Amino acid sequence: MVKPCENEECGKPFIAKRRDTRFCSASCRARAHTLKSRREYLLARTSAAAGVEVVVPPATPATARLERRVRGLEAAIEGARVEAVRGLGELAAELRVGRDQAADAVAELSARVDTEVAAQARRARAAATEGRRRDARLREVEAQLLRVTTLLGALEQRLVALEQAVVVATARLGARQR
């Protein structure tokens, strides 16, 4: 059975598992109960603040004393509430000042971090440029080394051929002298 949630803040339709289900979830049920309690408290408080009091003559002197004591406690509670509200305002002002100071400190630290990050980035770029330059020079040296090695190999082959020619020539000359 589809029913609307009876919580004033929710009101969503939901599928009820039982006929007497009134709320779509446990959190809605708790919220509705809290709203009801708060509303009753506020109504009682506003009626007391509006001066809607029924004056009933005290039946006994003890009741009169208790009534006076209750009114005194109500006045003390109201005074404490006013003081708490005033203190809360002062605390909020201090919090704003503290938040502003914290924001200034955070901005300063952020600027310092940004400066340091930028400096490190510059150093990293310079190191990368230097590394690329060294790599290019290393490749040039390796290419030259390869050319020299190739040239040395060719010269070695020529030297071996020349030695063989000298041996052959010496052998021919030695054979003619005998």
Tab-separated table of C-alpha atoms in Angstrom:
chain	number	residue	atom	x	y	z
A	1	MET	CA	0.000	0.000	0.000
A	2	VAL	CA	1.464	3.397	-1.004
A	3	LYS	CA	1.108	6.080	1.665
A	4	PRO	CA	2.574	9.568	2.071
A	5	CYS	CA	5.102	10.035	4.885
A	6	GLU	CA	3.465	11.917	7.789
A	7	ASN	CA	6.665	13.822	8.566
A	8	GLU	CA	6.026	17.454	7.578
A	9	GLU	CA	9.546	17.866	6.231
A	10	CYS	CA	9.444	14.700	4.098
A	11	GLY	CA	5.961	13.847	2.775
A	12	LYS	CA	7.384	11.392	0.206
A	13	PRO	CA	5.174	8.498	-0.862
A	14	PHE	CA	6.412	5.094	0.314
A	15	ILE	CA	5.272	1.489	0.270
A	16	ALA	CA	3.977	0.661	3.757
A	17	LYS	CA	4.602	-2.850	5.033
A	18	ARG	CA	1.777	-2.515	7.570
A	19	ARG	CA	-1.487	-0.577	7.654
A	20	ASP	CA	-0.511	1.498	10.676
A	21	THR	CA	2.919	2.583	9.341
A	22	ARG	CA	3.094	6.397	9.329
A	23	PHE	CA	6.673	7.253	8.345
A	24	CYS	CA	8.913	6.185	5.469
A	25	SER	CA	11.958	5.492	7.667
A	26	ALA	CA	13.212	5.481	11.235
A	27	SER	CA	15.022	8.771	10.684
A	28	CYS	CA	11.761	10.424	9.507
A	29	ARG	CA	9.964	9.043	12.574
A	30	ALA	CA	12.671	10.467	14.869
A	31	ARG	CA	12.651	13.803	13.040
A	32	ALA	CA	8.840	14.052	13.314
A	33	HIS	CA	8.992	13.307	17.042
A	34	THR	CA	11.692	15.964	17.497
A	35	LEU	CA	9.608	18.501	15.564
A	36	LYS	CA	6.536	17.703	17.663
A	37	SER	CA	8.466	18.059	20.934
A	38	ARG	CA	10.065	21.293	19.788
A	39	ARG	CA	6.710	22.710	18.680
A	40	GLU	CA	5.105	21.862	22.039
A	41	TYR	CA	8.025	23.472	23.891
A	42	LEU	CA	7.858	26.620	21.771
A	43	LEU	CA	4.088	26.890	22.177
A	44	ALA	CA	4.405	26.579	25.949
A	45	ARG	CA	7.200	29.123	25.991
A	46	THR	CA	5.416	31.657	23.763
A	47	SER	CA	2.223	31.383	25.768
A	48	ALA	CA	4.238	31.969	28.951
A	49	ALA	CA	6.067	34.885	27.314
A	50	ALA	CA	2.817	36.371	26.043
A	51	GLY	CA	1.585	36.595	29.594
A	52	VAL	CA	-1.138	34.014	29.254
A	53	GLU	CA	-1.071	32.822	32.823
A	54	VAL	CA	-4.003	31.602	34.732
A	55	VAL	CA	-3.863	33.036	38.225
A	56	VAL	CA	-5.006	30.453	40.694
A	57	PRO	CA	-4.989	31.492	44.297
A	58	PRO	CA	-2.647	29.287	46.287
A	59	ALA	CA	-4.396	26.761	48.399
A	60	THR	CA	-1.775	26.711	51.127
A	61	PRO	CA	1.175	28.827	52.222
A	62	ALA	CA	3.521	26.020	51.126
A	63	THR	CA	2.064	26.144	47.617
A	64	ALA	CA	2.543	29.913	47.577
A	65	ARG	CA	6.173	29.501	48.579
A	66	LEU	CA	6.675	26.879	45.888
A	67	GLU	CA	5.023	29.130	43.295
A	68	ARG	CA	7.302	32.037	44.265
A	69	ARG	CA	10.297	29.744	44.138
A	70	VAL	CA	9.273	28.431	40.682
A	71	ARG	CA	8.857	32.012	39.398
A	72	GLY	CA	12.265	32.909	40.843
A	73	LEU	CA	13.828	29.920	39.136
A	74	GLU	CA	12.092	30.841	35.865
A	75	ALA	CA	13.505	34.367	36.140
A	76	ALA	CA	16.972	32.981	36.894
A	77	ILE	CA	16.754	30.594	33.952
A	78	GLU	CA	15.620	33.402	31.647
A	79	GLY	CA	18.487	35.593	32.888
A	80	ALA	CA	20.929	32.754	32.308
A	81	ARG	CA	19.489	32.247	28.818
A	82	VAL	CA	19.949	35.946	28.017
A	83	GLU	CA	23.502	35.788	29.381
A	84	ALA	CA	24.194	32.644	27.350
A	85	VAL	CA	22.916	34.329	24.191
A	86	ARG	CA	25.088	37.373	24.904
A	87	GLY	CA	28.096	35.119	25.569
A	88	LEU	CA	27.365	33.230	22.377
A	89	GLY	CA	27.416	36.514	20.454
A	90	GLU	CA	30.759	37.431	22.014
A	91	LEU	CA	32.099	33.982	21.252
A	92	ALA	CA	30.937	34.289	17.641
A	93	ALA	CA	32.718	37.657	17.368
A	94	GLU	CA	35.910	36.109	18.771
A	95	LEU	CA	35.513	33.227	16.363
A	96	ARG	CA	35.231	35.638	13.430
A	97	VAL	CA	38.376	37.459	14.573
A	98	GLY	CA	40.181	34.150	15.028
A	99	ARG	CA	38.967	32.967	11.643
A	100	ASP	CA	40.225	36.173	10.014
A	101	GLN	CA	43.601	35.758	11.699
A	102	ALA	CA	43.711	32.123	10.660
A	103	ALA	CA	42.809	33.116	7.101
A	104	ASP	CA	45.692	35.618	7.101
A	105	ALA	CA	48.082	32.969	8.411
A	106	VAL	CA	46.836	30.445	5.861
A	107	ALA	CA	47.229	32.997	3.068
A	108	GLU	CA	50.784	33.761	4.207
A	109	LEU	CA	51.694	30.071	4.420
A	110	SER	CA	50.067	29.441	1.065
A	111	ALA	CA	52.107	32.247	-0.493
A	112	ARG	CA	55.288	30.796	1.043
A	113	VAL	CA	54.466	27.327	-0.238
A	114	ASP	CA	53.652	28.703	-3.696
A	115	THR	CA	56.965	30.580	-3.754
A	116	GLU	CA	58.888	27.483	-2.696
A	117	VAL	CA	57.071	25.311	-5.248
A	118	ALA	CA	57.834	27.844	-7.989
A	119	ALA	CA	61.516	27.923	-6.964
A	120	GLN	CA	61.685	24.124	-6.972
A	121	ALA	CA	60.002	24.036	-10.379
A	122	ARG	CA	62.597	26.496	-11.726
A	123	ARG	CA	65.408	24.377	-10.283
A	124	ALA	CA	63.867	21.237	-11.761
A	125	ARG	CA	63.544	22.883	-15.191
A	126	ALA	CA	67.166	24.071	-14.999
A	127	ALA	CA	68.321	20.582	-13.985
A	128	ALA	CA	66.291	19.033	-16.802
A	129	THR	CA	67.793	21.483	-19.302
A	130	GLU	CA	71.289	20.718	-18.015
A	131	GLY	CA	70.521	16.989	-18.193
A	132	ARG	CA	69.338	17.312	-21.803
A	133	ARG	CA	72.476	19.278	-22.634
A	134	ARG	CA	74.674	16.578	-21.048
A	135	ASP	CA	72.755	13.835	-22.845
A	136	ALA	CA	73.268	15.587	-26.181
A	137	ARG	CA	76.999	16.006	-25.482
A	138	LEU	CA	77.224	12.357	-24.405
A	139	ARG	CA	75.546	11.246	-27.645
A	140	GLU	CA	78.034	13.367	-29.623
A	141	VAL	CA	80.989	11.813	-27.751
A	142	GLU	CA	79.553	8.312	-28.304
A	143	ALA	CA	79.167	9.026	-32.028
A	144	GLN	CA	82.765	10.270	-32.207
A	145	LEU	CA	83.928	7.202	-30.282
A	146	LEU	CA	82.081	4.956	-32.738
A	147	ARG	CA	83.718	6.743	-35.685
A	148	VAL	CA	87.168	6.481	-34.059
A	149	THR	CA	86.598	2.793	-33.238
A	150	THR	CA	85.541	2.105	-36.825
A	151	LEU	CA	88.559	4.014	-38.137
A	152	LEU	CA	90.880	2.133	-35.758
A	153	GLY	CA	89.423	-1.186	-36.953
A	154	ALA	CA	90.052	-0.206	-40.570
A	155	LEU	CA	93.601	0.949	-39.736
A	156	GLU	CA	94.230	-2.304	-37.863
A	157	GLN	CA	93.121	-4.318	-40.898
A	158	ARG	CA	95.420	-2.228	-43.107
A	159	LEU	CA	98.272	-2.740	-40.654
A	160	VAL	CA	97.690	-6.513	-40.675
A	161	ALA	CA	97.640	-6.455	-44.479
A	162	LEU	CA	100.817	-4.359	-44.500
A	163	GLU	CA	102.524	-6.766	-42.081
A	164	GLN	CA	101.528	-9.679	-44.309
A	165	ALA	CA	102.922	-7.840	-47.316
A	166	VAL	CA	106.172	-7.174	-45.428
A	167	VAL	CA	106.381	-10.855	-44.449
A	168	VAL	CA	105.756	-11.922	-48.050
A	169	ALA	CA	108.286	-9.391	-49.359
A	170	THR	CA	110.852	-10.427	-46.761
A	171	ALA	CA	110.286	-14.056	-47.644
A	172	ARG	CA	110.807	-13.334	-51.335
A	173	LEU	CA	113.907	-11.303	-50.652
A	174	GLY	CA	115.241	-13.982	-48.334
A	175	ALA	CA	114.566	-16.663	-50.931
A	176	ARG	CA	116.508	-14.754	-53.606
A	177	GLN	CA	119.563	-14.266	-51.445
A	178	ARG	CA	120.171	-17.953	-50.987
